[in-house]
Coordinates of C-alpha atoms and ligand atoms in Angstrom, one line a residue:
Chain A
X893 CA -140.0 11.8 -0.2
X894 CA -137.5 12.6 -2.9
X895 CA -137.1 16.3 -3.1
X896 CA -133.7 16.5 -1.7
X897 CA -131.4 15.1 -4.3
X898 CA -130.8 18.6 -5.5
X899 CA -130.4 20.0 -2.1
X900 CA -127.7 17.3 -1.5
X901 CA -125.6 19.4 -3.7
X902 CA -126.5 22.3 -1.7
X903 CA -125.5 20.7 1.5
X904 CA -122.3 19.1 0.5
X905 CA -120.8 21.1 -2.4
X906 CA -120.2 24.6 -1.6
X907 CA -118.9 25.6 -5.0
X908 CA -122.0 24.5 -6.8
X909 CA -124.4 26.5 -4.8
X910 CA -122.5 29.8 -5.0
X911 CA -124.2 32.6 -6.7
X912 CA -123.0 33.1 -10.2
X913 CA -122.5 36.8 -9.7
X914 CA -118.9 37.5 -10.6
X915 CA -116.6 39.4 -8.3
X916 CA -113.7 40.3 -10.5
X917 CA -113.4 42.7 -13.4
X918 CA -113.9 40.1 -15.9
X919 CA -116.6 37.4 -16.3
X920 CA -116.5 34.3 -18.2
X921 CA -120.0 33.0 -19.2
X922 CA -120.6 29.5 -18.1
X923 CA -122.9 28.9 -21.1
X924 CA -121.1 30.5 -24.1
X925 CA -117.6 30.8 -22.5
X926 CA -117.2 34.4 -23.7
X927 CA -115.2 36.6 -21.4
X928 CA -117.1 39.9 -20.8
X929 CA -116.6 42.9 -18.6
X930 CA -118.4 42.3 -15.2
X931 CA -119.9 45.8 -15.5
X932 CA -121.5 45.0 -18.7
X933 CA -123.1 41.8 -17.4
X934 CA -124.3 43.8 -14.4
X935 CA -125.7 46.6 -16.7
X936 CA -127.5 43.8 -18.6
X937 CA -129.5 42.6 -15.4
X938 CA -127.0 39.7 -14.9
X939 CA -127.7 38.2 -18.3
X940 CA -124.9 37.3 -20.6
X941 CA -125.0 39.9 -23.4
X942 CA -123.7 37.4 -25.9
X943 CA -125.9 34.3 -25.3
X944 CA -128.7 35.5 -23.1
X945 CA -127.9 33.1 -20.4
X946 CA -129.6 34.2 -17.1
X947 CA -127.1 34.0 -14.3
X948 CA -128.2 32.6 -11.0
X949 CA -128.5 35.6 -8.8
X950 CA -129.8 36.3 -5.4
X951 CA -132.1 38.8 -3.4
X952 CA -129.7 41.7 -3.5
X953 CA -129.5 41.5 -7.3
X954 CA -133.3 41.1 -7.8
X955 CA -134.2 43.9 -5.5
X956 CA -131.8 46.2 -7.3
X957 CA -133.2 45.1 -10.6
X958 CA -136.8 45.5 -9.7
X959 CA -137.2 48.4 -7.3
X960 CA -137.1 52.0 -8.3
X961 CA -134.0 53.4 -6.5
X962 CA -134.9 52.5 -2.9
X963 CA -136.7 49.8 -0.9
X964 CA -137.3 48.8 2.7
X965 CA -136.5 45.4 3.8
X966 CA -139.2 43.9 6.1
X967 CA -138.8 41.3 8.9
X968 CA -135.1 41.2 8.5
X969 CA -134.6 39.7 11.9
X970 CA -136.2 36.3 11.5
X971 CA -133.8 33.5 12.1
X972 CA -134.1 29.7 12.0
X973 CA -134.5 27.9 15.4
X974 CA -133.7 24.2 15.9
X975 CA -136.9 22.9 17.5
X976 CA -136.0 19.3 16.6
X977 CA -132.4 19.6 17.7
X978 CA -131.4 18.1 14.4
X979 CA -127.8 17.0 14.0
X980 CA -126.4 15.5 10.9
X981 CA -122.6 16.1 10.2
X982 CA -123.0 19.1 12.5
X983 CA -125.8 20.5 14.6
X984 CA -128.4 22.4 12.6
X985 CA -127.9 25.5 14.6
X986 CA -124.1 25.5 13.8
X987 CA -124.9 25.0 10.1
X988 CA -127.2 28.0 10.2
X989 CA -124.5 30.1 11.9
X990 CA -121.9 29.1 9.6
X991 CA -124.1 29.7 6.5
X992 CA -125.1 33.1 7.9
X993 CA -121.5 34.0 8.3
X994 CA -120.4 32.8 4.8
X995 CA -123.4 34.3 3.0
X996 CA -124.1 37.4 5.0
X997 CA -127.8 36.3 4.9
X998 CA -130.1 35.5 7.7
X999 CA -132.0 32.7 5.9
X1000 CA -133.0 31.7 2.4
X1001 CA -135.7 34.4 2.0
X1002 CA -135.8 38.2 2.2
X1003 CA -138.7 40.4 2.0
X1004 CA -138.7 44.1 0.7
X1005 CA -141.3 46.6 -0.2
X1006 CA -141.1 49.6 -2.5
X1007 CA -142.1 50.7 -5.9
X1008 CA -141.6 48.8 -9.1
X1009 CA -141.8 51.2 -12.0
X1010 CA -143.9 53.3 -9.9
X1011 CA -146.2 50.6 -8.7
X1012 CA -146.0 49.8 -4.9
X1013 CA -145.4 46.2 -4.2
X1014 CA -143.8 43.7 -1.8
X1015 CA -141.4 41.1 -3.0
X1016 CA -140.1 38.0 -1.2
X1017 CA -137.1 36.7 -2.8
X1018 CA -135.2 33.4 -2.2
X1019 CA -131.4 33.1 -2.0
X1020 CA -130.2 29.7 -3.3
X1021 CA -126.8 29.9 -1.6
X1022 CA -128.5 29.7 1.8
X1023 CA -128.7 25.8 2.2
X1024 CA -130.0 25.2 -1.3
X1025 CA -132.7 27.9 -0.9
X1026 CA -134.4 25.4 1.4
X1027 CA -137.8 26.2 2.9
X1028 CA -138.0 26.2 6.8
X1029 CA -140.1 28.1 9.3
X1030 CA -138.4 31.4 8.5
X1031 CA -139.5 31.2 4.9
X1032 CA -143.2 30.4 5.9
X1033 CA -143.3 33.3 8.4
X1034 CA -141.7 35.7 5.9
X1035 CA -144.4 34.9 3.4
X1036 CA -147.1 35.1 6.1
X1037 CA -146.0 38.6 7.2
X1038 CA -145.5 39.7 3.6
X1039 CA -149.2 38.8 2.9
X1040 CA -150.3 40.7 5.9
X1041 CA -148.3 43.7 4.8
X1042 CA -149.8 43.5 1.3
X1043 CA -153.4 43.2 2.7
X1044 CA -152.8 46.2 5.1
X1045 CA -151.3 48.3 2.4
X1046 CA -153.5 47.0 -0.5
X1047 CA -150.5 46.0 -2.5
X1048 CA -149.6 43.2 -4.9
X1049 CA -147.2 40.4 -3.7
X1050 CA -144.5 38.8 -5.7
X1051 CA -142.5 35.8 -4.7
X1052 CA -139.2 35.0 -6.4
X1053 CA -138.6 31.2 -5.9
X1054 CA -135.2 29.6 -6.2
X1055 CA -135.1 26.4 -4.1
X1056 CA -134.2 22.8 -3.7
X1057 CA -137.4 22.3 -1.8
X1058 CA -138.1 21.7 1.9
X1059 CA -135.5 22.0 4.6
X1060 CA -134.9 18.6 5.9
X1061 CA -133.4 19.7 9.2
X1062 CA -136.8 21.1 10.1
X1063 CA -138.5 17.9 9.0
X1064 CA -142.3 18.1 9.6
X1065 CA -142.1 21.8 10.5
X1066 CA -140.7 22.4 7.1
X1067 CA -143.4 20.3 5.5
X1068 CA -146.1 22.4 7.3
X1069 CA -144.7 25.6 5.6
X1070 CA -146.3 24.3 2.4
X1071 CA -149.7 24.5 4.1
X1072 CA -148.9 27.7 6.0
X1073 CA -147.8 29.7 2.9
X1074 CA -150.8 28.4 0.9
X1075 CA -153.2 29.4 3.6
X1076 CA -151.7 32.9 3.7
X1077 CA -151.9 33.2 -0.1
X1078 CA -155.5 32.1 0.1
X1079 CA -156.1 35.1 2.4
X1080 CA -154.4 37.4 -0.2
X1081 CA -156.6 36.0 -2.9
X1082 CA -159.7 36.6 -0.8
X1083 CA -158.8 40.2 -0.7
X1084 CA -158.5 40.2 -4.5
X1085 CA -154.8 41.3 -4.4
X1086 CA -152.6 39.9 -7.1
X1087 CA -149.9 37.4 -6.5
X1088 CA -147.1 37.0 -9.0
X1089 CA -144.9 34.0 -8.6
X1090 CA -141.6 34.1 -10.4
X1091 CA -139.9 30.7 -10.6
X1092 CA -136.3 31.0 -11.3
X1093 CA -133.5 28.4 -11.8
X1094 CA -134.1 26.0 -10.0
X1095 CA -137.4 25.8 -8.4
X1096 CA -138.3 22.3 -7.1
X1097 CA -140.0 20.2 -4.5
X1098 CA -142.1 21.4 -1.8
X1099 CA -141.7 25.1 -2.9
X1100 CA -143.0 24.2 -6.4
X1101 CA -145.7 22.2 -4.8
X1102 CA -147.0 25.1 -2.7
X1103 CA -146.6 28.9 -3.1
X1104 CA -144.5 28.8 -6.4
X1105 CA -147.4 27.2 -8.3
X1106 CA -150.1 29.3 -6.7
X1107 CA -149.6 32.6 -8.5
X1108 CA -152.3 34.4 -10.3
X1109 CA -149.4 34.8 -12.6
X1110 CA -147.0 31.8 -12.7
X1111 CA -144.0 33.2 -14.6
X1112 CA -140.4 32.3 -15.3
X1113 CA -137.1 33.2 -16.8
X1114 CA -135.7 31.5 -19.9
X1115 CA -134.1 28.2 -19.3
X1116 CA -135.1 27.9 -15.6
X1117 CA -135.4 24.4 -14.3
X1118 CA -138.8 23.9 -12.7
X1119 CA -140.2 20.6 -11.3
X1120 CA -141.6 18.7 -8.4
X1121 CA -139.3 15.6 -8.2
X1122 CA -135.6 16.0 -9.1
X1123 CA -134.5 14.7 -12.5
X1124 CA -132.2 12.0 -10.9
X1125 CA -135.1 10.7 -8.7
X1126 CA -137.3 10.4 -11.8
X1127 CA -134.7 8.6 -13.8
X1128 CA -134.1 6.2 -10.9
X1129 CA -137.7 5.6 -10.5
X1130 CA -138.7 5.0 -14.2
X1131 CA -135.4 3.6 -15.3
X1132 CA -135.3 5.4 -18.6
X1133 CA -133.9 8.6 -20.0
X1134 CA -135.7 11.9 -19.6
X1135 CA -136.9 13.7 -22.8
X1136 CA -134.9 16.7 -24.0
X1137 CA -135.9 20.0 -22.4
X1138 CA -137.7 18.1 -19.5
X1139 CA -138.5 20.4 -16.6
X1140 CA -137.3 23.6 -18.4
X1141 CA -139.5 26.7 -18.1
X1142 CA -140.1 26.4 -22.0
X1143 CA -141.5 22.9 -21.4
X1144 CA -143.5 23.8 -18.3
X1145 CA -145.1 26.7 -20.4
X1146 CA -145.8 24.2 -23.1
X1147 CA -147.5 21.8 -20.7
X1148 CA -149.7 24.6 -19.4
X1149 CA -148.3 25.6 -16.0
X1150 CA -146.7 28.9 -16.9
X1151 CA -148.4 32.1 -17.9
X1152 CA -145.3 33.4 -19.7
X1153 CA -141.6 33.4 -19.7
X1154 CA -139.9 36.8 -19.4
X1155 CA -136.4 38.0 -20.1
X1156 CA -135.0 39.4 -17.0
X1157 CA -134.5 42.8 -18.7
X1158 CA -138.1 43.1 -19.4
X1159 CA -139.3 41.7 -16.0
X1160 CA -139.7 45.0 -14.3
X1161 CA -141.7 46.8 -16.9
X1162 CA -143.9 43.7 -17.6
X1163 CA -145.0 43.1 -14.1
X1164 CA -145.6 46.8 -13.5
X1165 CA -147.7 46.9 -16.7
X1166 CA -149.8 44.0 -15.6
X1167 CA -150.4 45.4 -12.2
X1168 CA -151.3 48.8 -13.6
X1169 CA -154.0 47.1 -15.7
X1170 CA -155.3 45.3 -12.6
X1171 CA -155.1 47.8 -9.7
Chain B
X55 CA -149.0 -13.6 10.6
X56 CA -145.8 -11.9 9.3
X57 CA -143.4 -10.8 12.0
X58 CA -140.9 -7.9 11.7
X59 CA -137.3 -8.2 12.7
X60 CA -137.7 -6.6 16.1
X61 CA -140.7 -8.9 16.8
X62 CA -138.4 -11.9 16.8
X63 CA -138.7 -12.7 20.5
X64 CA -142.5 -12.8 20.2
X65 CA -142.3 -14.9 17.1
X66 CA -140.1 -17.3 19.0
X67 CA -142.6 -17.6 21.8
X68 CA -145.4 -18.2 19.2
X69 CA -143.4 -20.9 17.6
X70 CA -142.7 -22.6 21.0
X71 CA -146.5 -22.3 21.8
X72 CA -147.3 -24.2 18.5
X73 CA -144.7 -26.8 19.4
X74 CA -146.1 -27.5 22.7
X75 CA -149.7 -27.6 21.4
X76 CA -148.5 -30.1 18.8
X77 CA -146.7 -32.4 21.5
X78 CA -149.8 -32.1 23.7
X79 CA -152.1 -33.2 20.8
X80 CA -149.8 -36.1 19.8
X81 CA -148.9 -37.4 23.2
X82 CA -152.3 -36.7 24.7
X83 CA -150.5 -35.3 27.7
X84 CA -152.2 -32.4 29.4
X85 CA -149.8 -29.4 28.9
X86 CA -152.3 -26.7 29.5
X87 CA -150.2 -25.3 32.3
X88 CA -147.2 -24.7 30.1
X89 CA -149.4 -23.4 27.3
X90 CA -151.1 -20.9 29.5
X91 CA -147.6 -20.0 30.9
X92 CA -146.3 -19.2 27.4
X93 CA -149.4 -17.3 26.6
X94 CA -148.9 -15.1 29.5
X95 CA -145.3 -14.7 28.6
X96 CA -146.4 -13.5 25.1
X97 CA -148.8 -11.0 26.5
X98 CA -146.1 -9.6 28.8
X99 CA -143.4 -9.4 26.2
X100 CA -145.8 -7.8 23.8
X101 CA -146.7 -5.2 26.4
X102 CA -143.0 -4.4 27.1
X103 CA -142.0 -4.5 23.4
X104 CA -144.7 -2.3 22.0
X105 CA -144.6 0.2 24.8
X106 CA -141.5 1.9 23.7
X107 CA -141.1 1.4 20.0
X108 CA -138.4 3.4 18.2
X109 CA -139.2 5.7 15.3
X110 CA -137.9 3.2 12.9
X111 CA -139.9 0.4 14.4
X112 CA -143.0 2.6 14.0
X113 CA -142.1 3.1 10.3
X114 CA -141.8 -0.6 9.8
X115 CA -145.3 -1.2 11.4
X116 CA -146.7 1.6 9.3
X117 CA -145.6 -0.5 6.3
X118 CA -146.6 -3.8 7.6
X119 CA -147.9 -5.8 4.5
X120 CA -151.0 -6.9 6.5
X121 CA -152.0 -3.5 7.6
X122 CA -155.5 -2.3 6.7
X123 CA -155.5 0.2 3.9
X124 CA -158.1 2.9 3.0
X125 CA -160.8 0.8 1.4
X126 CA -160.7 -1.7 4.2
X127 CA -161.2 1.1 6.7
X128 CA -164.0 2.6 4.7
X129 CA -165.7 -0.7 4.5
X130 CA -165.4 -1.3 8.3
X131 CA -166.4 2.2 9.5
X132 CA -169.2 3.1 6.9
X133 CA -172.2 1.7 5.3
X134 CA -173.4 2.0 1.7
X135 CA -170.1 3.2 0.3
X136 CA -170.3 4.3 -3.3
X137 CA -166.9 4.6 -4.9
X138 CA -166.5 7.4 -7.4
X139 CA -163.8 7.3 -10.0
X140 CA -161.8 9.7 -12.2
X141 CA -160.7 13.3 -12.2
X142 CA -163.0 14.2 -15.2
X143 CA -160.0 15.3 -17.1
X144 CA -157.2 12.7 -17.7
X145 CA -158.0 9.4 -16.1
X146 CA -158.7 7.5 -12.9
X147 CA -155.8 7.3 -10.6
X148 CA -155.8 3.9 -8.8
X149 CA -153.6 5.2 -6.0
X150 CA -156.3 7.6 -4.9
X151 CA -159.8 6.4 -4.0
X152 CA -162.9 8.1 -2.9
X153 CA -166.6 8.2 -2.7
X154 CA -169.7 8.8 -0.4
X155 CA -170.5 6.5 2.5
X156 CA -172.4 6.8 5.8
X157 CA -170.8 6.7 9.3
X158 CA -173.6 6.0 11.7
X159 CA -176.1 7.6 9.5
X160 CA -174.0 10.7 8.6
X161 CA -173.1 10.9 5.0
X162 CA -169.4 11.7 4.4
X163 CA -167.1 12.0 1.5
X164 CA -164.2 9.6 1.8
X165 CA -160.8 10.5 0.1
X166 CA -157.7 8.5 0.6
X167 CA -154.5 6.9 -0.9
X168 CA -154.9 3.2 -1.6
X169 CA -152.2 0.6 -1.4
X170 CA -152.4 -3.0 -2.5
X171 CA -152.2 -6.3 -0.6
X172 CA -150.8 -8.5 -3.2
X173 CA -147.9 -8.0 -5.6
X174 CA -150.4 -7.5 -8.4
X175 CA -152.4 -5.2 -6.3
X176 CA -149.5 -3.2 -5.3
X177 CA -148.6 -2.6 -8.8
X178 CA -152.2 -1.8 -9.8
X179 CA -152.3 0.8 -6.9
X180 CA -148.8 2.1 -7.8
X181 CA -147.8 1.5 -4.3
X182 CA -150.0 4.2 -3.1
X183 CA -148.1 6.9 -5.1
X184 CA -150.6 9.2 -6.8
X185 CA -150.2 11.2 -9.9
X186 CA -151.7 14.7 -10.5
X187 CA -154.9 13.2 -11.7
X188 CA -155.1 11.5 -8.3
X189 CA -154.9 14.8 -6.5
X190 CA -157.4 16.4 -8.9
X191 CA -159.7 13.5 -8.4
X192 CA -159.5 14.0 -4.7
X193 CA -160.2 17.8 -5.1
X194 CA -163.1 17.1 -7.4
X195 CA -164.7 14.8 -4.8
X196 CA -164.0 17.3 -2.0
X197 CA -165.7 20.0 -3.9
X198 CA -168.7 17.8 -4.6
X199 CA -168.9 17.1 -0.8
X200 CA -168.9 20.9 -0.3
X201 CA -171.7 21.3 -2.8
X202 CA -173.9 18.9 -1.0
X203 CA -172.7 20.1 2.4
X204 CA -171.2 16.8 3.6
X205 CA -168.1 16.5 5.7
X206 CA -164.9 15.1 4.2
X207 CA -162.8 12.4 5.7
X208 CA -159.2 12.0 4.2
X209 CA -157.2 8.7 4.9
X210 CA -153.5 9.3 4.2
X211 CA -151.2 6.5 3.4
X212 CA -148.5 7.2 0.8
X213 CA -144.8 6.7 0.4
X214 CA -144.9 10.0 -1.7
X215 CA -146.4 11.5 -4.7
X216 CA -145.2 9.6 -7.8
X217 CA -142.0 11.0 -9.4
X218 CA -142.6 10.4 -13.1
X219 CA -142.4 12.1 -16.5
X220 CA -146.1 12.2 -17.1
X221 CA -146.8 13.4 -13.6
X222 CA -144.4 16.2 -14.1
X223 CA -145.9 17.2 -17.4
X224 CA -149.4 17.1 -16.0
X225 CA -148.3 19.3 -13.1
X226 CA -147.7 17.2 -10.0
X227 CA -146.6 20.3 -8.1
X228 CA -149.5 22.4 -9.2
X229 CA -152.0 19.7 -8.4
X230 CA -150.7 19.4 -4.8
X231 CA -150.4 23.1 -4.3
X232 CA -154.0 23.6 -5.6
X233 CA -155.3 20.9 -3.2
X234 CA -153.5 22.4 -0.1
X235 CA -154.9 25.8 -0.9
X236 CA -158.3 24.9 -1.8
X237 CA -158.7 22.6 1.2
X238 CA -158.3 25.7 3.4
X239 CA -161.3 27.2 1.8
X240 CA -163.7 24.3 1.9
X241 CA -166.8 25.2 3.6
X242 CA -167.5 21.7 5.1
X243 CA -165.7 20.0 7.9
X244 CA -162.5 18.1 7.0
X245 CA -161.0 15.4 9.2
X246 CA -157.7 13.9 8.1
X247 CA -156.1 10.8 9.5
X248 CA -152.6 9.3 8.7
X249 CA -153.4 5.6 8.7
X250 CA -150.0 4.4 7.5
X251 CA -147.3 6.4 5.8
X252 CA -147.5 10.2 5.6
X253 CA -144.6 11.1 3.2
X254 CA -144.2 14.8 2.5
X255 CA -146.0 16.6 -0.3
X256 CA -147.9 13.5 -1.4
X257 CA -149.4 13.3 2.1
X258 CA -150.3 16.9 2.7
X259 CA -151.8 17.1 -0.7
X260 CA -154.9 15.6 1.0
X261 CA -153.8 16.6 4.5
X262 CA -155.2 20.0 5.3
X263 CA -158.1 19.4 7.9
X264 CA -159.9 21.0 10.8
X265 CA -158.6 18.0 12.7
X266 CA -155.5 16.0 11.7
X267 CA -154.9 12.8 13.5
X268 CA -152.3 10.1 13.3
X269 CA -152.8 6.4 14.1
X270 CA -150.4 5.2 16.8
X271 CA -148.0 3.3 14.4
X272 CA -147.7 5.7 11.6
X273 CA -145.2 8.4 10.5
X274 CA -145.5 11.8 9.0
X275 CA -142.6 13.9 7.7
X276 CA -141.1 15.7 4.9
X277 CA -139.0 12.8 3.8
X278 CA -138.7 9.0 4.3
X279 CA -136.0 7.9 6.8
X280 CA -134.3 6.0 4.0
X281 CA -134.0 9.1 1.7
X282 CA -133.0 11.2 4.6
X283 CA -130.3 8.8 5.5
X284 CA -129.0 8.6 2.0
X285 CA -128.7 12.4 1.7
X286 CA -127.1 12.9 5.1
X287 CA -124.9 9.8 5.4
X288 CA -124.8 8.8 1.8
X289 CA -126.4 5.4 2.4
X290 CA -129.6 3.8 3.5
X291 CA -127.9 2.2 6.3
X292 CA -128.6 4.9 8.9
X293 CA -132.3 4.9 8.5
X294 CA -132.8 4.2 12.2
X295 CA -130.8 7.3 13.1
X296 CA -132.7 9.3 10.5
X297 CA -136.0 8.2 11.7
X298 CA -135.1 9.3 15.2
X299 CA -133.7 12.7 13.9
X300 CA -136.8 13.4 11.9
X301 CA -139.2 13.1 14.9
X302 CA -141.8 11.5 12.8
X303 CA -143.8 9.4 15.1
X304 CA -147.4 10.3 16.2
X305 CA -146.1 11.1 19.7
X306 CA -143.4 13.4 18.4
X307 CA -145.9 15.1 16.0
X308 CA -148.4 15.7 18.7
X309 CA -145.6 17.0 21.1
X310 CA -144.6 19.5 18.4
X311 CA -148.1 20.8 18.0
X312 CA -148.3 19.6 14.3
X313 CA -151.3 17.3 14.7
X314 CA -154.4 17.2 16.9
X315 CA -154.4 13.7 18.3
X316 CA -153.3 10.1 18.3
X317 CA -155.7 7.1 17.5
X318 CA -154.9 4.1 19.5
X319 CA -154.1 0.8 17.7
X320 CA -154.4 -2.7 19.1
X321 CA -151.3 -4.0 20.7
X322 CA -148.9 -5.0 18.0
X323 CA -150.5 -2.8 15.5
X324 CA -153.6 -2.2 13.4
X325 CA -153.0 -5.4 11.4
X326 CA -153.3 -7.6 14.6
X327 CA -156.9 -6.6 15.0
X328 CA -158.2 -4.5 12.1
X329 CA -161.7 -4.4 13.6
X330 CA -160.4 -2.8 16.8
X331 CA -158.3 -0.3 14.8
X332 CA -161.3 0.6 12.7
X333 CA -163.5 1.1 15.8
X334 CA -161.0 3.5 17.2
X335 CA -160.7 5.4 13.9
X336 CA -164.5 5.6 13.7
X337 CA -164.9 6.8 17.2
X338 CA -162.4 9.7 16.6
X339 CA -164.1 10.7 13.4
X340 CA -167.5 10.7 14.8
X341 CA -166.3 12.6 17.8
X342 CA -164.6 15.2 15.7
X343 CA -167.6 15.7 13.3
X344 CA -169.9 16.2 16.4
X345 CA -167.6 19.2 17.2
X346 CA -167.2 20.4 13.7
X347 CA -170.6 20.2 12.1
X348 CA -172.4 22.8 14.4
X349 CA -169.6 25.4 13.8
X350 CA -170.1 28.3 11.3
X351 CA -168.4 27.5 8.0
X352 CA -166.4 30.7 8.0
X353 CA -165.4 30.2 11.6
X354 CA -164.1 26.7 10.7
X355 CA -162.1 28.1 7.8
X356 CA -160.5 30.8 10.0
X357 CA -159.6 28.2 12.6
X358 CA -158.2 25.8 10.0
X359 CA -156.1 28.5 8.6
X360 CA -154.9 29.9 12.0
X361 CA -153.9 26.3 13.1
X362 CA -151.5 25.9 10.2
X363 CA -150.3 29.5 10.1
X364 CA -149.1 29.0 13.7
X365 CA -146.9 26.0 12.7
X366 CA -143.1 26.7 12.6
X367 CA -140.6 27.7 15.3
X368 CA -138.2 30.6 14.5
X369 CA -136.2 33.3 16.4
X370 CA -136.7 36.9 16.1
X371 CA -133.8 39.1 17.2
Ligands
ZN1678 ZN1 -123.0 33.6 -22.5

């Protein structure tokens, strides 16, 4: 009931949800405030070379980091419908169109297939700047088809999550994507094909409570926020302050729900290494 | 009986009825004609009032303080219920109950959220908001049902999974995700019924079934109308509008193909006549089990998966 506080930011404040990928020549790190050449940050997998801060990046960047040279995008033409004719400050379909225009994306998840350090695999990656990376029917369907593709081609699947949770404008349809994606991942599991879930900053709500937590390998990047309920909601409910480091990847690993945290520069070689040992 | 705000006209009629009865008793005048007049009026206005309830009014009824909760339904629809406690790991979650019982001779495993009827009970039951150990207790019991080849009945009634520090630390999200996935693979029949509130992940965490039903005056969605309102319009004031927008009633959910059927409630809601409500619930469960039990386990699993995989509307250019 309370997954949307973070998404609120996504809906109303355009600046906060922007990708952190800098567009100019120079980049000022939001964490250590150092000014660095953008090219140097890019060459460092969008991690600040000074303080190791992992910038929030999108599917374009992850695909570039992970795939060897080229990859093929799958199911690129799926778009959200508006089955409930949902209207808030504007009709949901208008919001979709406007967001597509401003982001150049079709929805909050893209699927691509290719080789990662020589290992063939399929990757679904979420984009937070598309309505807070919210999960609607398109996300569920993309995962469903990615699983089918992996089964048909005997490949491993990786899902990179970055999401405020379910997409309110699709209401119960969105809720059912938790079940849909989990069912498809169960099918992948029955085929004994590996599923790697990378939870990036932030992964919350119904996404965490479905496919993000169902990996054979649940992994994350340093400092990523991972949780079910948003921190504000928890604070309002229990009426006390949250412990330091609460809902960080480091804490989630400590409490037993992450297999490991990996530096973005080592991500590619590490997952390829694991898959080579298994397949 | 407690009346809700929109039930005011009926409350007025009941009060008038009481007044006339009092007068009749005191004055020893025969007022039976006016009494039956008002009784007729009550029936008529009930019929017209409850025929077309708004989404928000259904939400209100789903939260009626006198509404029957899981343990009451279990008591009414089964015999020999043995409650089973604990997740065998951390503790016993009072917001999630379960155990074996028999419905007309058929042993089933019941699992359900539990709310309380009194202030003290409400707190004891954490308002029906389970922690990870509640979901893990539910899964433990479902796996036991699978072991002994007994069908599972899940009764859903929660304002959401509990958002707390310990719950996060013990993996609230993982517990819900695990339940959803493992419920798809259960080799025994699973029947789920929303008997009150079906709020988001907390509800679907025990909501994956071969049959999913909603009782007539319940709601099921990804967010409560209040929270939806506060996000979209920055205040809880627009909960009526949010309830409409979310299309969260049983009728909407059936129309959108997201549930398999609706269970009738007595006129005015389940609390008006819990016995009748329980009877309708029992009938639907028995009917469903009759269809599901003869099926091959793998066929049931495939159909269960296919049903949920079909959910979702999108465009493909
Ligand atoms: Zn830095």
